[in-house]
Every structure is written in C-alpha cells, then in structure tokens.
C-alpha cells in the first residue's frame, strides 16, 4: 500500500507539522494563550486527532472495505479543516513570513500524499471490510510515536480552545486612566513585551504616542494611532514632549552572558538612555518627566532581607548594569526633568517574560521549584506595571527610585504551587541548583536562584493601588483559572516596615 516515496512524504509532513507547531504556535506566538483564538485552536485539535488516527492506521495496517472508506473520508475532512484554518488565521492574526512558507510546503506536500494515496484507498474500498495488522519495522515505530505526539497536542489544543473565552484582557485604555489630560509621550522599547501593552493603553486612551524603534516592521504592528521614528533626530527641537518612557534594552534573560552579550546588554541600555538625555537638552522645552526602566536586580541576592527604595545596591552583573543605567537616566535631571527610575520585578503575562516561558512545561506537568524553592520572587502583573507607569507620569511628587513590584513577594516554591494550581497540573519535578550553576554559571545565580524580597513602598505611599496584589489572583487572571489557589501567606506586606523605617 505504501511505497518508499510515500513513506518519505509522510515523514516530511510529520517533520514540517512538528516544526510549525513548536516554533510558530508554541515558542513564537504562544497560540494556546492568545485571547480570541478558540476557533483556530479547535480546528488544530480536531486536525491533530485525525492525524493520530491516520498515522496509526497507515503505520500498522492496510485498511480494506469500510475501513478504507473511513480513512479516505478522514483525509478529505482534514483537507477541509486545513482550508478553514487558512481562512481563520487570515481573519484573526498576521502570520509571519516563515509560517506562511511552512503552511505552503505542508499544503503542497499533503496534496502529493493524497495524489499517491487516494487511488489505492479507493480501490481497497471494494474489498471485504478488514483491518489487518502489519508491522513495517522502523516506520511503524516512528508513526506510533508521531501518533502519540499529535494526540497529546490535539488534547492540549482542545483544552486551550475551551479555556480561550476566559482569556479576556481588560481594555488597554483603562490602564492609562491616571493621565487626566491628553499627553504627547515618547516611548522607547515600545515593541517589546511591556512596551506593546503600554502603547496600546496610551493610544487607546487618546494620547499622542511616539515610538522609537530600530525595527519599523514591528512598529507597524502596534495599535494605531502611533507615530514611528527610527532615530531621535526625527524629533524637532520645537516639538513638545510631556513625558518620555524608556523601556529599551536587550533582554537580560535572552541568552547566556557571554562577553559579547554582556556588552550588548550594557550598550542597549546606556546608549539609548544617553541619547534621550541629549534629546532632553536639545529640546526647546524639555519633557516634564522621564520614567526610565531599571530592575530589582540592582539589589543583588539579598536572602531574607526586606528591601525598599532606600536599600543599598548589591553586587553582580545585574546590579552593575542597573546602577549604571540609573546613573545615566539621572543625567537628564540637569535639564529640569523629573526622573522616575522604575525598579521592575518579574513581569507576569501569558504573552512573554518569565511566565510565558514557564506555561508550556508546566502545562505538560513538567514544572517544579527551582533550587531550594526558598528564594524570594518579587513580581508584578504586566497590567499593574503599565498602570504604574501612567501613575508615575501623572504624579509630580513621585521621583527617584520606585520599586515596581507587587506588595506580596512570594517564595519560589509558593509561586510554583500557585502556577500548578492555576493550570490544574502537578508540580513535582524540581530543578536542582547544582546542574543549573554548572550549565549557566552566574546567569543561573542571578536570574533563577537569587532571593529579592522587594516592597513597593514609594508607590503605595504615594497612593498607587495594585489590582493584582496576590500571586494567586494574578495567575488565575492570566491563565483563566476558574478559582485561584488559596493564599500561601496572609496579606500583610507592610507589617515589617518598622524594620525598614
């Protein structure tokens, strides 16, 4: 029934489909966590389950009669689902070029498979109904593995399709409600994980947004109306800016800290901030405020210590970078600009960041605490961070260092438990510290094992109120969980402030 050419084409279909699912749907788009994708996820689920049946039948049998007719019908149904999926994708999202090419190759390859397979299947429908079991050696084993893989993927997509209606993000415009009047705001890093949500909030609330980006193509995908500039020279000296929000910087967690990467991380922050200071001095009327990103990494690994904005800087690569970054931002004060240095914690949202990378392994039951699990994690929901940025722009008494972290930091073990509960998965696979250190060195020490128990003293005392103060509620909101986990500790974030002040 199956000759060598058909085996090759079927394995090519498996390889291309696996690449499309892992690279585009999981790693790039995180399709299972995108609001409004229930129909596409449902189509993927049904198609994957059809493929599971097809792989098992072709790999282990030669169907005859009614079984051949049923397989023929499944192959044609899969073709219809693929065409429907093309329409749904074009309706709901912008496909990257690599995904379009992959889909084209999958469609062409599937067409050749049908051309080779359908005549033989049609002839077999005339035979007596039977499903004889045949073992083809290695191809049978590989097809069984492929069937298991697409079954798991199909069940996962089916669950994601049922969850999708609960993944409703709040209206972005409401996040900028702290800004009472229309402002003109320059945003750097506006195409990033936090910047994209901030730009959507500001533009949605009617503010005039200018985004500085090195990638105009990514800038073109931002919510409108937004003005895109690729150089600060495009901003005229007479132009009025009410505020600058500086979020630009190479991702700290985007790869191992080689010498070249350390230099790129440093340069991306220092040089952009320095250019903004030059712009502020060049403008006829400087902006009223600069909200410049920093990170809680400035404090270093501090164990059980409670940290507020007056706590001294720590050591390590992150501490050094953040200190230099903040010092560069402070240069703008000479132009009469109010400086707010946001020391940002671990930003949580399904679209990216730490949580975006954890969702896939945790969904498949492969999550667990890191190291001892006793290290403190200071986190903030992405929407609360956007609200805090707007609050910082609108609050003239807020300046200097401001901790952008929720008022209830948690230990890694409690974070792990809460995420497992939100996803309905066990969290029994710990990641020991020793192999992490052996593989990643100080990258692991500073990003995964460091303990930072940070409190947002300045923001709270100035009147900012977090909508997601507890990790259990934040994770439930992000993952669409029906019911949040019980709180690991009582909510008394400032009970120990006497030790801080």
Coordinates of C-alpha atoms in Angstrom, one line a residue:
X1 CA 0.0 0.0 0.0
X2 CA 2.8 2.4 0.9
X3 CA 5.9 2.6 -1.2
X4 CA 9.2 4.3 -0.3
X5 CA 8.3 7.7 -1.8
X6 CA 5.0 7.8 0.2
X7 CA 6.9 7.0 3.4
X8 CA 9.3 9.9 2.7
X9 CA 6.5 12.3 2.1
X10 CA 4.6 11.2 5.2
X11 CA 7.7 11.7 7.4
X12 CA 8.2 15.1 5.8
X13 CA 4.7 16.0 6.7
X14 CA 5.3 15.0 10.3
X15 CA 8.6 17.0 10.5
X16 CA 7.1 20.1 8.9
X17 CA 4.0 19.9 11.1
X18 CA 6.1 19.4 14.2
X19 CA 8.2 22.4 13.3
X20 CA 5.2 24.6 12.7
X21 CA 3.6 23.6 16.0
X22 CA 6.7 24.0 18.2
X23 CA 8.3 27.0 16.6
X24 CA 5.4 29.1 15.4
X25 CA 2.4 28.2 17.6
X26 CA 4.3 27.5 20.9
X27 CA 7.6 29.4 21.0
X28 CA 6.8 32.4 18.8
X29 CA 3.1 33.1 19.1
X30 CA 2.1 31.1 22.2
X31 CA -1.2 30.5 20.4
X32 CA -2.7 28.5 23.2
X33 CA -2.6 31.6 25.4
X34 CA -3.9 34.2 22.9
X35 CA -7.3 35.6 23.6
X36 CA -9.8 35.1 20.7
X37 CA -8.2 32.0 19.2
X38 CA -10.8 29.4 20.3
X39 CA -11.8 28.6 16.7
X40 CA -8.3 28.1 15.4
X41 CA -7.3 26.1 18.4
X42 CA -10.4 23.9 18.0
X43 CA -9.5 23.3 14.3
X44 CA -6.0 22.4 15.3
X45 CA -7.3 20.0 17.9
X46 CA -9.6 18.1 15.5
X47 CA -6.9 18.0 12.8
X48 CA -4.3 16.6 15.2
X49 CA -6.6 13.9 16.4
X50 CA -7.4 13.0 12.8
X51 CA -3.6 12.8 12.1
X52 CA -3.2 10.5 15.1
X53 CA -5.7 8.0 13.6
X54 CA -4.2 8.3 10.1
X55 CA -0.6 7.7 11.4
X56 CA -1.7 4.6 13.4
X57 CA -3.7 3.1 10.5
X58 CA -1.0 3.7 7.9
X59 CA 1.8 2.7 10.1
X60 CA 0.3 -0.5 11.4
X61 CA -2.3 -1.7 9.0
X62 CA -3.7 -1.9 5.4
X63 CA -7.4 -1.0 5.7
X64 CA -9.9 -2.6 3.4
X65 CA -13.6 -2.1 2.7
X66 CA -15.4 0.2 5.2
X67 CA -12.1 1.0 7.0
X68 CA -10.5 2.2 3.7
X69 CA -13.6 4.3 3.1
X70 CA -13.4 5.8 6.6
X71 CA -9.7 6.6 6.2
X72 CA -10.5 8.2 2.8
X73 CA -13.2 10.3 4.4
X74 CA -10.9 11.4 7.2
X75 CA -8.2 12.5 4.8
X76 CA -10.7 14.7 2.9
X77 CA -12.1 16.1 6.1
X78 CA -8.6 17.1 7.1
X79 CA -8.2 18.9 3.8
X80 CA -11.4 20.9 4.5
X81 CA -10.2 21.7 8.1
X82 CA -6.9 23.0 6.6
X83 CA -8.7 25.3 4.2
X84 CA -11.0 26.6 7.0
X85 CA -7.9 27.1 9.2
X86 CA -6.3 29.2 6.5
X87 CA -9.3 31.5 6.5
X88 CA -9.4 31.7 10.3
X89 CA -5.7 32.6 10.5
X90 CA -6.0 35.4 8.0
X91 CA -9.1 36.7 9.9
X92 CA -7.6 36.8 13.4
X93 CA -3.8 37.3 13.2
X94 CA -0.9 38.4 11.0
X95 CA 1.2 35.4 10.0
X96 CA 5.0 35.8 9.9
X97 CA 6.6 35.0 6.5
X98 CA 8.2 31.8 7.9
X99 CA 4.8 30.5 9.0
X100 CA 3.2 31.2 5.6
X101 CA 6.1 29.4 3.8
X102 CA 5.7 26.4 6.2
X103 CA 2.0 26.3 5.6
X104 CA 2.6 26.4 1.8
X105 CA 5.0 23.5 2.0
X106 CA 2.7 21.5 4.2
X107 CA -0.2 22.0 1.7
X108 CA 1.8 21.1 -1.3
X109 CA 3.3 18.0 0.4
X110 CA -0.2 16.9 1.6
X111 CA -1.5 17.3 -2.0
X112 CA 1.1 14.9 -3.3
X113 CA 0.4 12.5 -0.5
X114 CA -3.3 12.5 -1.4
X115 CA -2.5 12.0 -5.1
X116 CA -0.4 8.9 -4.3
X117 CA -2.7 7.5 -1.6
X118 CA -6.3 8.1 -2.6
X119 CA -6.3 5.9 -5.8
X120 CA -5.1 2.9 -3.7
X121 CA -7.5 3.6 -0.9
X122 CA -10.4 3.9 -3.4
X123 CA -9.5 0.5 -4.9
X124 CA -9.4 -1.0 -1.4
X125 CA -13.0 0.1 -0.6
X126 CA -14.2 -2.6 -2.9
X127 CA -12.5 -5.3 -0.8
X128 CA -14.2 -7.1 2.2
X129 CA -14.1 -4.9 5.3
X130 CA -11.0 -5.7 7.3
X131 CA -8.2 -4.1 9.3
X132 CA -5.2 -6.5 9.2
X133 CA -2.3 -5.6 11.5
X134 CA 1.0 -5.2 9.7
X135 CA 4.4 -4.3 11.2
X136 CA 6.6 -2.2 8.8
X137 CA 9.6 -2.1 11.1
X138 CA 11.1 1.3 12.0
X139 CA 8.4 3.3 10.1
X140 CA 5.7 1.6 12.3
X141 CA 7.5 2.6 15.4
X142 CA 8.1 6.2 14.2
X143 CA 4.4 6.5 13.2
X144 CA 3.3 5.3 16.6
X145 CA 5.5 8.0 18.3
X146 CA 4.1 10.6 15.9
X147 CA 0.5 9.5 16.7
X148 CA 1.2 9.9 20.4
X149 CA 2.7 13.4 19.8
X150 CA -0.2 14.7 17.8
X151 CA -2.7 13.1 20.2
X152 CA -1.1 15.0 23.1
X153 CA -1.0 18.2 21.1
X154 CA -4.6 17.7 20.0
X155 CA -5.9 17.2 23.5
X156 CA -3.8 20.2 24.7
X157 CA -5.3 22.4 21.9
X158 CA -8.8 21.2 22.8
X159 CA -8.3 22.2 26.4
X160 CA -6.9 25.6 25.2
X161 CA -9.9 26.2 23.0
X162 CA -12.2 25.6 25.9
X163 CA -10.1 28.0 28.0
X164 CA -9.8 30.7 25.4
X165 CA -13.1 32.5 26.2
X166 CA -11.8 33.1 29.7
X167 CA -8.5 34.7 28.5
X168 CA -10.0 38.2 28.1
X169 CA -7.6 41.0 28.7
X170 CA -9.0 44.2 30.2
X171 CA -9.4 47.1 27.9
X172 CA -5.9 48.6 27.5
X173 CA -7.2 52.2 27.5
X174 CA -8.4 51.8 31.1
X175 CA -4.8 51.2 32.2
X176 CA -3.9 54.8 31.4
X177 CA -6.8 56.3 33.5
X178 CA -4.3 58.0 35.8
X179 CA -3.5 60.5 33.0
X180 CA -6.4 63.0 33.1
X181 CA -5.4 65.1 30.1
X182 CA -4.1 64.3 26.6
X183 CA -0.3 64.0 26.6
X184 CA 2.4 63.5 23.9
X185 CA 4.6 60.7 25.1
X186 CA 7.8 59.3 23.6
X187 CA 8.2 55.5 24.3
X188 CA 11.4 53.6 23.7
X189 CA 11.1 49.8 23.6
X190 CA 7.5 50.2 22.5
X191 CA 7.5 46.9 20.5
X192 CA 8.6 44.8 23.4
X193 CA 6.7 42.7 25.9
X194 CA 5.8 45.6 28.3
X195 CA 6.1 48.4 25.7
X196 CA 3.4 46.9 23.4
X197 CA 0.8 46.9 26.2
X198 CA 1.8 50.4 27.3
X199 CA 1.5 51.8 23.8
X200 CA -1.9 50.1 23.4
X201 CA -3.0 51.7 26.7
X202 CA -1.8 55.2 25.8
X203 CA -3.0 55.2 22.3
X204 CA -6.4 53.7 23.3
X205 CA -6.8 56.4 25.9
X206 CA -6.4 59.1 23.3
X207 CA -2.8 60.2 24.0
X208 CA -0.3 61.0 21.2
X209 CA 2.3 58.3 21.2
X210 CA 5.7 58.4 19.5
X211 CA 7.6 55.1 19.4
X212 CA 11.3 54.9 18.9
X213 CA 12.2 51.6 17.3
X214 CA 15.0 50.1 15.3
X215 CA 12.5 47.8 13.5
X216 CA 9.9 49.7 11.5
X217 CA 8.2 46.5 10.5
X218 CA 7.5 45.6 14.1
X219 CA 6.5 49.1 14.8
X220 CA 3.9 48.9 12.0
X221 CA 2.1 46.1 14.0
X222 CA 1.5 48.4 17.0
X223 CA -2.1 49.7 17.8
X224 CA -2.9 52.9 16.0
X225 CA -2.7 55.8 16.1
X226 CA 1.1 55.7 16.8
X227 CA 3.9 57.7 15.2
X228 CA 7.0 55.6 14.5
X229 CA 10.5 57.1 14.4
X230 CA 13.8 55.2 13.9
X231 CA 16.0 58.0 15.2
X232 CA 15.7 60.7 17.8
X233 CA 16.9 63.1 15.2
X234 CA 13.4 62.9 13.7
X235 CA 12.1 64.8 16.7
X236 CA 12.3 68.5 16.0
X237 CA 13.8 70.9 18.6
X238 CA 10.5 72.8 18.8
X239 CA 8.4 69.7 19.4
X240 CA 6.7 69.4 22.8
X241 CA 7.0 66.2 24.8
X242 CA 5.1 65.8 28.0
X243 CA 6.9 62.6 29.0
X244 CA 9.4 60.0 28.0
X245 CA 9.1 56.4 28.9
X246 CA 12.4 54.5 28.4
X247 CA 11.9 50.7 28.2
X248 CA 14.6 50.0 25.7
X249 CA 17.2 47.3 26.4
X250 CA 18.4 43.9 25.2
X251 CA 16.7 41.1 27.1
X252 CA 18.7 40.1 30.2
X253 CA 17.3 36.5 30.0
X254 CA 17.6 36.2 26.2
X255 CA 20.8 34.1 26.3
X256 CA 23.9 33.1 28.1
X257 CA 26.0 36.0 29.4
X258 CA 29.0 35.7 27.0
X259 CA 31.4 38.7 26.8
X260 CA 29.7 39.8 23.6
X261 CA 26.2 39.5 25.1
X262 CA 27.2 41.4 28.3
X263 CA 28.4 44.2 26.2
X264 CA 25.2 44.2 24.1
X265 CA 23.0 44.3 27.2
X266 CA 25.0 47.2 28.7
X267 CA 25.2 49.2 25.4
X268 CA 21.5 48.8 24.6
X269 CA 20.6 50.4 27.9
X270 CA 23.3 53.0 28.4
X271 CA 23.5 54.3 24.8
X272 CA 19.7 54.7 24.4
X273 CA 19.4 56.5 27.8
X274 CA 22.3 58.7 27.0
X275 CA 20.7 59.6 23.6
X276 CA 17.5 60.5 25.5
X277 CA 19.4 62.8 27.8
X278 CA 20.9 64.5 24.7
X279 CA 17.4 64.9 23.3
X280 CA 16.1 66.5 26.5
X281 CA 18.9 69.1 26.5
X282 CA 18.2 69.8 22.7
X283 CA 14.5 70.4 23.0
X284 CA 13.4 74.0 23.5
X285 CA 11.1 72.8 26.3
X286 CA 12.3 69.6 27.9
X287 CA 9.8 66.9 28.9
X288 CA 8.3 67.2 32.4
X289 CA 9.2 63.6 33.4
X290 CA 11.3 60.7 32.4
X291 CA 10.1 57.2 33.5
X292 CA 13.1 55.0 33.0
X293 CA 13.1 51.3 33.5
X294 CA 15.6 49.6 35.8
X295 CA 15.2 46.3 37.6
X296 CA 15.1 44.8 41.1
X297 CA 18.4 43.2 40.1
X298 CA 20.0 46.4 41.3
X299 CA 19.7 44.9 44.9
X300 CA 21.6 41.7 44.1
X301 CA 21.0 38.5 46.1
X302 CA 19.8 39.6 49.5
X303 CA 18.3 36.5 51.1
X304 CA 15.6 37.2 53.7
X305 CA 16.2 41.0 53.8
X306 CA 13.3 43.3 53.2
X307 CA 14.1 45.8 50.5
X308 CA 12.7 49.2 49.8
X309 CA 13.9 52.0 47.7
X310 CA 16.5 53.2 50.3
X311 CA 18.2 49.8 50.4
X312 CA 21.8 49.9 49.0
X313 CA 22.7 48.4 45.6
X314 CA 24.0 44.9 45.5
X315 CA 26.8 43.2 43.6
X316 CA 26.8 41.1 40.4
X317 CA 26.3 41.7 36.7
X318 CA 22.6 42.8 37.1
X319 CA 23.5 45.2 40.0
X320 CA 26.3 46.8 38.0
X321 CA 24.1 47.2 34.8
X322 CA 21.2 48.6 36.7
X323 CA 23.3 51.1 38.7
X324 CA 25.0 52.4 35.5
X325 CA 21.6 52.5 33.8
X326 CA 20.1 54.6 36.6
X327 CA 23.1 56.9 36.7
X328 CA 22.7 57.6 33.0
X329 CA 19.0 58.4 33.5
X330 CA 19.8 60.8 36.3
X331 CA 21.8 63.0 33.8
X332 CA 18.5 64.2 32.5
X333 CA 17.8 66.0 35.8
X334 CA 20.2 68.7 34.7
X335 CA 17.7 69.7 32.0
X336 CA 15.0 70.2 34.6
X337 CA 13.3 66.8 34.1
X338 CA 11.7 64.8 36.9
X339 CA 13.3 61.4 36.9
X340 CA 11.4 58.2 38.0
X341 CA 13.6 55.1 38.0
X342 CA 11.3 52.1 38.0
X343 CA 13.0 49.1 39.6
X344 CA 10.9 46.4 37.9
X345 CA 10.3 43.0 39.3
X346 CA 9.4 39.8 37.3
X347 CA 6.7 40.9 34.9
X348 CA 3.9 38.4 34.6
X349 CA 1.7 37.9 31.5
X350 CA 1.0 35.0 29.2
X351 CA 2.4 36.8 26.2
X352 CA 6.1 36.6 27.3
X353 CA 8.6 37.1 30.0
X354 CA 9.2 34.6 32.8
X355 CA 5.6 33.2 32.9
X356 CA 5.4 32.9 29.1
X357 CA 8.4 30.6 29.1
X358 CA 7.0 28.6 32.0
X359 CA 3.5 27.9 30.8
X360 CA 4.4 25.2 28.2
X361 CA 6.4 22.9 30.6
X362 CA 4.0 23.5 33.4
X363 CA 1.0 22.6 31.2
X364 CA 2.6 19.2 30.4
X365 CA 3.2 18.5 34.1
X366 CA 7.0 19.2 33.9
X367 CA 7.1 22.1 36.4
X368 CA 8.7 22.3 39.8
X369 CA 10.5 24.5 42.2
X370 CA 14.0 25.9 41.3
X371 CA 16.8 25.0 43.7
X372 CA 15.6 25.0 47.3
X373 CA 12.5 27.0 46.4
X374 CA 13.0 29.3 49.4
X375 CA 14.3 32.2 47.3
X376 CA 12.0 35.2 47.2
X377 CA 10.5 36.3 43.9
X378 CA 9.3 39.9 43.6
X379 CA 6.8 40.0 40.7
X380 CA 4.2 42.4 39.1
X381 CA 1.3 41.8 36.7
X382 CA 2.0 43.4 33.4
X383 CA -1.2 45.5 33.5
X384 CA -0.2 46.8 37.0
X385 CA 3.2 47.8 35.6
X386 CA 1.5 49.7 32.8
X387 CA -0.8 51.4 35.3
X388 CA 2.2 52.3 37.5
X389 CA 4.0 53.9 34.5
X390 CA 0.9 56.1 33.8
X391 CA 0.7 56.9 37.6
X392 CA 4.4 57.9 37.6
X393 CA 3.8 60.3 34.7
X394 CA 0.8 61.8 36.4
X395 CA 2.2 62.1 39.9
X396 CA 4.5 65.1 40.3
X397 CA 5.6 64.1 43.8
X398 CA 6.9 60.8 42.7
X399 CA 10.6 60.8 41.7
X400 CA 13.8 58.9 42.2
X401 CA 13.9 55.1 42.7
X402 CA 10.4 53.4 42.7
X403 CA 10.1 49.6 43.2
X404 CA 7.7 48.3 40.6
X405 CA 6.8 45.0 42.3
X406 CA 3.6 43.7 43.9
X407 CA 3.2 44.2 47.6
X408 CA 3.3 40.5 48.3
X409 CA 6.5 38.8 47.2
X410 CA 6.5 35.0 47.3
X411 CA 9.0 32.2 47.7
X412 CA 9.7 30.2 44.5
X413 CA 8.0 27.1 46.0
X414 CA 4.8 29.1 46.6
X415 CA 4.9 30.6 43.1
X416 CA 5.4 27.1 41.7
X417 CA 2.5 25.7 43.7
X418 CA 0.2 28.6 42.7
X419 CA 1.0 28.2 39.0
X420 CA 0.4 24.5 39.1
X421 CA -3.0 25.1 40.8
X422 CA -3.9 27.7 38.2
X423 CA -3.2 25.2 35.4
X424 CA -4.5 22.2 37.2
X425 CA -1.2 20.4 36.9
X426 CA 1.2 18.7 39.4
X427 CA 4.5 20.4 40.2
X428 CA 6.7 17.6 41.3
X429 CA 9.8 17.9 39.0
X430 CA 12.2 20.2 40.9
X431 CA 15.2 21.7 39.1
X432 CA 18.2 21.4 41.4
X433 CA 20.6 24.3 41.8
X434 CA 23.8 22.4 41.1
X435 CA 23.2 21.5 37.5
X436 CA 21.9 25.0 36.8
X437 CA 25.0 26.5 38.2
X438 CA 27.2 24.0 36.3
X439 CA 25.5 24.8 33.0
X440 CA 24.7 28.6 33.3
X441 CA 27.1 29.9 35.9
X442 CA 26.3 33.4 37.3
X443 CA 23.4 33.6 34.9
X444 CA 21.6 30.9 37.0
X445 CA 22.7 32.5 40.3
X446 CA 21.4 36.0 39.4
X447 CA 18.2 35.1 37.5
X448 CA 17.0 31.8 38.9
X449 CA 18.5 31.4 42.4
X450 CA 18.8 35.0 43.7
X451 CA 16.5 36.0 46.5
X452 CA 15.0 39.5 46.4
X453 CA 12.2 40.4 48.8
X454 CA 11.2 43.8 47.4
X455 CA 8.4 46.0 48.7
X456 CA 6.8 48.9 46.6
X457 CA 7.0 51.4 49.5
X458 CA 7.2 54.6 47.4
X459 CA 4.4 53.7 45.0
X460 CA 1.9 52.6 47.7
X461 CA 2.7 55.6 50.0
X462 CA 2.0 57.9 47.0
X463 CA -1.4 56.4 46.6
X464 CA -1.0 53.7 43.9
X465 CA -3.2 50.7 44.4
X466 CA -2.4 47.3 42.8
X467 CA -5.2 45.4 41.1
X468 CA -3.3 42.2 41.4
X469 CA -1.6 42.3 44.8
X470 CA -1.5 38.5 45.4
X471 CA 0.2 35.9 43.2
X472 CA -2.8 33.5 43.4
X473 CA -5.2 36.1 41.9
X474 CA -2.7 37.3 39.3
X475 CA -2.0 33.8 38.0
X476 CA -5.7 33.0 38.0
X477 CA -6.5 36.1 35.9
X478 CA -3.7 35.4 33.5
X479 CA -4.4 31.7 32.9
X480 CA -8.2 31.9 33.0
X481 CA -8.4 29.7 36.1
X482 CA -11.9 29.2 37.4
X483 CA -10.7 29.5 41.0
X484 CA -7.4 30.9 42.4
X485 CA -5.3 28.9 44.8
X486 CA -5.5 29.5 48.5
X487 CA -3.1 32.2 49.6
X488 CA 0.2 30.8 50.9
X489 CA 0.7 33.5 53.4
X490 CA -1.6 36.2 54.9
X491 CA -1.5 39.6 53.1
X492 CA 0.5 41.8 55.4
X493 CA 3.1 43.2 53.1
X494 CA 4.0 46.2 55.2
X495 CA 3.8 44.7 58.6
X496 CA 7.5 44.7 58.9
X497 CA 8.0 48.2 57.7
X498 CA 9.2 49.3 61.1
X499 CA 12.3 47.4 60.3
X500 CA 12.7 49.4 57.1
X501 CA 12.0 52.8 58.5

